[in-house]
Short mmCIF file of C-alpha atoms and ligand atoms in Angstrom, two decimals:
data_model
loop_
_atom_site.label_atom_id
_atom_site.label_comp_id
_atom_site.label_asym_id
_atom_site.label_seq_id
_atom_site.Cartn_x
_atom_site.Cartn_y
_atom_site.Cartn_z
CA MET F 268 0.40 -0.34 0.30
CA ARG F 269 1.48 3.15 -1.42
CA THR F 270 0.49 6.34 0.74
CA LYS F 271 -0.59 9.26 -1.75
CA LEU F 272 1.55 11.99 -1.79
CA ILE F 273 0.04 15.60 -2.93
CA ALA F 274 3.03 18.11 -3.39
CA GLY F 275 2.72 21.84 -4.07
CA ASN F 276 5.51 23.38 -5.75
CA TRP F 277 5.58 27.09 -5.31
CA LYS F 278 8.11 28.07 -7.68
CA MET F 279 9.22 31.18 -7.87
CA ASN F 280 6.01 32.75 -6.85
CA LEU F 281 4.14 34.76 -3.73
CA SER F 282 5.39 36.99 -1.80
CA ARG F 283 6.68 36.10 2.01
CA VAL F 284 3.10 37.35 3.26
CA GLU F 285 1.08 35.54 0.52
CA SER F 286 3.10 32.14 1.21
CA VAL F 287 2.27 32.04 4.97
CA THR F 288 -1.48 33.06 4.01
CA LEU F 289 -1.64 29.99 1.65
CA ALA F 290 0.44 27.82 3.99
CA GLY F 291 -2.43 28.70 6.83
CA GLU F 292 -5.54 28.49 4.41
CA ILE F 293 -4.39 24.81 3.14
CA LEU F 294 -3.95 24.00 6.87
CA HIS F 295 -7.08 25.19 7.80
CA HIS F 296 -9.08 23.04 5.21
CA THR F 297 -7.76 19.95 5.56
CA PRO F 298 -7.72 19.33 9.25
CA ALA F 299 -7.77 15.65 9.51
CA MET F 300 -5.53 13.80 7.00
CA THR F 301 -5.60 10.13 7.14
CA GLN F 302 -4.97 8.87 3.74
CA ALA F 303 -2.47 11.06 1.77
CA GLN F 304 0.45 13.15 2.57
CA VAL F 305 0.52 16.87 1.72
CA LEU F 306 3.61 18.52 1.06
CA LEU F 307 4.09 22.26 0.47
CA ILE F 308 7.30 23.72 -1.89
CA PRO F 309 7.64 27.29 -1.43
CA ALA F 310 10.53 29.24 -2.68
CA PHE F 311 13.59 28.93 -0.46
CA VAL F 312 13.50 32.26 1.26
CA HIS F 313 10.01 31.61 2.60
CA ILE F 314 10.60 28.17 3.88
CA ASP F 315 11.12 29.24 7.19
CA ALA F 316 8.25 31.61 7.36
CA VAL F 317 6.02 28.50 6.16
CA ALA F 318 7.21 26.30 8.80
CA GLN F 319 6.35 28.72 11.60
CA THR F 320 2.86 28.68 10.39
CA ILE F 321 2.14 25.09 9.91
CA GLY F 322 4.47 23.98 12.59
CA LYS F 323 4.18 20.40 13.65
CA SER F 324 0.97 19.73 11.71
CA HIS F 325 0.10 17.06 9.13
CA LEU F 326 1.99 19.26 6.54
CA LEU F 327 5.28 18.53 5.16
CA LEU F 328 7.51 20.75 3.94
CA GLY F 329 9.72 20.56 0.80
CA ALA F 330 12.37 22.24 -1.05
CA GLN F 331 12.52 23.18 -4.73
CA ASP F 332 16.13 22.04 -5.06
CA VAL F 333 19.56 21.55 -3.35
CA TYR F 334 23.10 21.61 -3.83
CA PHE F 335 25.16 18.14 -3.49
CA GLU F 336 28.31 19.78 -1.87
CA ARG F 337 28.00 20.11 2.09
CA SER F 338 29.57 23.37 2.53
CA GLY F 339 31.93 25.65 0.95
CA ALA F 340 32.71 28.28 -1.65
CA PHE F 341 28.98 27.59 -3.95
CA THR F 342 27.84 30.96 -4.07
CA GLY F 343 23.75 31.04 -4.36
CA GLU F 344 23.67 27.22 -3.35
CA VAL F 345 21.87 25.48 -0.35
CA SER F 346 22.86 22.55 1.38
CA THR F 347 21.03 19.48 2.66
CA GLU F 348 22.02 20.26 6.33
CA MET F 349 20.72 24.08 5.68
CA LEU F 350 17.00 22.39 4.59
CA LEU F 351 17.21 19.89 7.48
CA GLU F 352 17.70 22.60 9.68
CA LEU F 353 14.46 24.52 8.67
CA GLY F 354 12.19 21.11 9.01
CA VAL F 355 12.63 20.43 5.26
CA SER F 356 12.00 16.76 4.35
CA HIS F 357 11.37 16.41 0.47
CA VAL F 358 13.38 17.94 -2.04
CA LEU F 359 12.56 18.27 -5.78
CA ILE F 360 15.57 16.92 -7.92
CA GLY F 361 15.81 17.54 -11.60
CA HIS F 362 12.24 19.62 -12.23
CA SER F 363 11.85 20.20 -15.72
CA GLU F 364 12.52 24.10 -15.48
CA ARG F 365 15.96 22.84 -13.47
CA ARG F 366 16.76 20.59 -16.89
CA HIS F 367 15.43 22.73 -19.43
CA VAL F 368 15.81 26.33 -18.25
CA ILE F 369 18.79 26.08 -15.59
CA GLY F 370 20.67 23.13 -17.59
CA GLU F 371 21.38 20.96 -15.13
CA THR F 372 22.49 17.56 -16.57
CA ASP F 373 21.70 14.12 -15.46
CA ALA F 374 25.18 14.01 -13.78
CA MET F 375 24.50 16.82 -11.51
CA LEU F 376 21.08 15.61 -10.71
CA ASN F 377 22.21 12.41 -9.52
CA LYS F 378 24.67 13.96 -7.24
CA LYS F 379 21.85 15.93 -5.74
CA LEU F 380 19.87 13.06 -5.27
CA LEU F 381 22.53 11.05 -3.70
CA ALA F 382 23.33 13.92 -1.20
CA ALA F 383 19.73 14.64 -0.15
CA THR F 384 19.07 10.75 0.19
CA SER F 385 22.01 9.89 2.15
CA GLU F 386 20.65 12.68 4.59
CA LYS F 387 17.76 11.36 5.03
CA LEU F 388 15.82 13.75 2.55
CA VAL F 389 12.96 12.09 0.65
CA GLY F 390 14.11 12.95 -2.97
CA ILE F 391 11.70 13.41 -5.79
CA TYR F 392 13.30 12.68 -8.68
CA CYS F 393 11.29 14.30 -11.74
CA VAL F 394 11.37 12.79 -15.22
CA GLY F 395 9.66 13.62 -18.38
CA GLU F 396 9.90 14.03 -22.02
CA THR F 397 9.77 17.22 -24.20
CA LEU F 398 7.03 17.85 -26.68
CA GLN F 399 9.43 17.16 -29.28
CA GLU F 400 10.74 14.25 -27.67
CA ARG F 401 7.11 13.01 -27.88
CA ASN F 402 6.70 13.32 -31.38
CA SER F 403 9.57 11.65 -32.15
CA GLY F 404 8.61 8.56 -30.18
CA LYS F 405 11.60 8.81 -27.93
CA ALA F 406 9.44 9.08 -25.19
CA ALA F 407 10.58 5.72 -23.37
CA GLU F 408 14.34 6.01 -24.01
CA VAL F 409 14.22 9.45 -22.88
CA ILE F 410 12.56 8.52 -19.38
CA LEU F 411 15.04 5.48 -19.60
CA HIS F 412 17.78 7.17 -19.55
CA GLN F 413 16.68 9.80 -17.29
CA LEU F 414 16.31 6.76 -14.69
CA GLN F 415 19.25 5.06 -15.22
CA ALA F 416 21.55 8.23 -15.09
CA GLY F 417 19.72 9.72 -12.24
CA LEU F 418 19.36 6.82 -9.78
CA ALA F 419 22.73 5.54 -10.51
CA ASN F 420 24.49 4.52 -7.16
CA LEU F 421 21.41 4.80 -4.99
CA SER F 422 21.60 2.49 -1.93
CA HIS F 423 18.50 0.01 -1.68
CA ASP F 424 18.46 0.79 1.96
CA VAL F 425 17.59 4.44 1.52
CA ILE F 426 15.05 3.22 -1.49
CA ALA F 427 13.34 0.87 1.16
CA GLN F 428 13.40 3.87 3.77
CA GLY F 429 10.75 5.52 1.39
CA HIS F 430 13.75 8.38 0.62
CA LEU F 431 13.17 8.10 -3.33
CA VAL F 432 9.96 9.45 -4.98
CA ILE F 433 9.56 9.44 -8.97
CA ALA F 434 7.72 12.25 -10.48
CA TYR F 435 6.71 11.82 -13.92
CA GLU F 436 6.43 15.04 -15.48
CA PRO F 437 5.92 15.35 -19.29
CA VAL F 438 7.33 18.93 -20.10
CA TRP F 439 4.23 19.63 -22.74
CA ALA F 440 1.85 19.09 -19.71
CA ILE F 441 3.74 21.55 -17.29
CA GLY F 442 1.72 25.18 -17.06
CA THR F 443 0.03 24.38 -20.58
CA GLY F 444 -3.13 23.00 -19.40
CA GLN F 445 -2.59 20.01 -21.38
CA THR F 446 -2.82 17.01 -18.91
CA ALA F 447 -1.71 13.81 -19.88
CA THR F 448 -4.95 11.47 -20.15
CA PRO F 449 -5.01 9.08 -16.93
CA ASP F 450 -4.61 6.27 -19.17
CA HIS F 451 -1.60 7.69 -20.65
CA ALA F 452 -0.60 8.58 -17.44
CA GLN F 453 -1.15 5.29 -16.19
CA GLU F 454 0.39 3.29 -18.83
CA THR F 455 3.84 5.74 -18.51
CA HIS F 456 4.20 4.93 -14.47
CA ALA F 457 3.54 1.44 -15.66
CA PHE F 458 6.04 1.77 -18.00
CA ILE F 459 8.61 3.72 -14.96
CA ARG F 460 7.66 0.78 -12.67
CA SER F 461 8.58 -1.93 -14.90
CA ARG F 462 12.29 -0.22 -15.45
CA LEU F 463 12.72 0.37 -11.81
CA ALA F 464 12.27 -2.97 -11.10
CA GLU F 465 14.86 -3.61 -13.28
CA ILE F 466 17.26 -0.96 -12.71
CA ILE F 467 16.66 -1.39 -8.53
CA SER F 468 15.00 -4.73 -7.99
CA PRO F 469 11.07 -5.62 -8.34
CA ASP F 470 10.21 -5.34 -4.58
CA LEU F 471 11.63 -2.24 -4.22
CA ALA F 472 9.68 -1.05 -7.71
CA GLU F 473 6.53 -1.84 -5.62
CA GLN F 474 7.34 0.59 -2.89
CA ILE F 475 8.23 3.64 -4.94
CA ARG F 476 5.97 6.12 -5.00
CA ILE F 477 5.34 7.50 -9.03
CA GLN F 478 3.43 11.02 -8.81
CA TYR F 479 2.28 12.35 -11.84
CA GLY F 480 2.41 16.19 -12.64
CA GLY F 481 1.59 18.43 -15.57
CA SER F 482 -1.38 20.88 -15.25
CA VAL F 483 -3.13 18.76 -12.81
CA LYS F 484 -6.30 20.59 -11.01
CA LYS F 485 -9.33 19.89 -9.19
CA ALA F 486 -11.73 18.66 -11.60
CA ASN F 487 -8.92 15.89 -13.16
CA ALA F 488 -7.30 14.58 -9.91
CA ALA F 489 -9.56 12.11 -8.96
CA GLU F 490 -9.42 9.85 -12.39
CA LEU F 491 -5.98 10.37 -12.19
CA LEU F 492 -5.37 9.28 -8.90
CA ALA F 493 -7.97 6.34 -9.67
CA LYS F 494 -4.86 4.58 -11.45
CA PRO F 495 -3.34 2.02 -9.73
CA ASP F 496 0.23 2.82 -10.67
CA ILE F 497 -0.33 6.95 -9.90
CA ASP F 498 0.62 7.35 -6.19
CA GLY F 499 0.25 11.19 -6.08
CA LEU F 500 0.17 14.04 -7.67
CA LEU F 501 2.87 16.89 -8.28
CA VAL F 502 1.22 20.26 -8.89
CA GLY F 503 2.28 23.90 -9.76
CA GLY F 504 -0.32 26.51 -10.85
CA ALA F 505 -3.30 25.10 -9.10
CA SER F 506 -1.42 24.68 -5.85
CA LEU F 507 -1.13 28.20 -5.72
CA ILE F 508 -4.98 28.41 -5.12
CA VAL F 509 -6.58 27.50 -2.02
CA GLU F 510 -9.92 26.14 -3.28
CA GLU F 511 -7.98 24.07 -6.20
CA PHE F 512 -5.23 22.51 -4.50
CA VAL F 513 -7.58 21.58 -1.40
CA GLY F 514 -9.94 20.22 -3.64
CA ILE F 515 -6.83 18.06 -4.86
CA ILE F 516 -5.80 16.86 -1.60
CA LYS F 517 -9.56 16.13 -0.72
CA ALA F 518 -9.67 13.77 -4.04
CA ALA F 519 -6.95 12.11 -2.85
CA GLU F 520 -8.48 11.17 0.75
CA LEU F 521 -11.29 9.90 -0.88
CA LYS F 522 -9.20 7.01 -2.52
C1 LIG Q 856 5.27 21.52 -12.47
O1 LIG Q 856 5.65 22.19 -12.15
O2 LIG Q 856 5.72 20.63 -11.44
C2 LIG Q 856 3.97 21.51 -12.58
C3 LIG Q 856 3.35 20.44 -12.77
O3 LIG Q 856 3.11 23.13 -12.88
P1 LIG Q 856 1.57 22.98 -13.31
O4 LIG Q 856 0.70 22.16 -12.39
O5 LIG Q 856 1.38 24.44 -13.61
O6 LIG Q 856 1.48 22.10 -15.00
#
């Protein structure tokens, strides 16, 4: 039984006051969560304020990125230890905007995933094909490569402890309003799980949660979550709107 994980990636949005207000509203509207975990992922500079707002509630706190070195002359970067100090438990690694806008490589992402999981953070490793890759029939090849490169040398122990989550986010569906159909998402998730069985092990592949992300909203959350290999949702735009995000969380609670 894989507990659903609903995550809101706030990206580079919201002021400090807006972040605190949104976190407070989500807390207020989701009092008794039993079936799903809910993760808020604010901008780095607002993590502290959101941490104070949610306190020791059922809401979990995440970061949008992390650096792989522990400390030193890495201007602008943030370490795992700094995140842990703030109460962060989860970190996104390889979000498509980090891959395609910032230019992070598979080698860097692998180092980040190893650093995060070895410090007991849950690494949410994002994979997904671009529209061009999809149209040229290369989606499976691209995803397989991202999995092989990103998960290299990851210890089976950290995976068994639940410190690895995969997020399938087709780049063509992110922020475009074009969601993958539930059937298409399920097919890709099943493909990812079968590859995880080969790369890691069949037993661990059954335990790893695979989230879907890409234009998820209240209206389509339930049908996506009804699919057997969709273990949660990674939500961008709709996570900034209380009614939408709370609706998505409630869809997971009903599963
Ligand atoms: C995301 O950025 O991870 C995402 C899925 O964005 P959106 O929900 O806005 O498509």
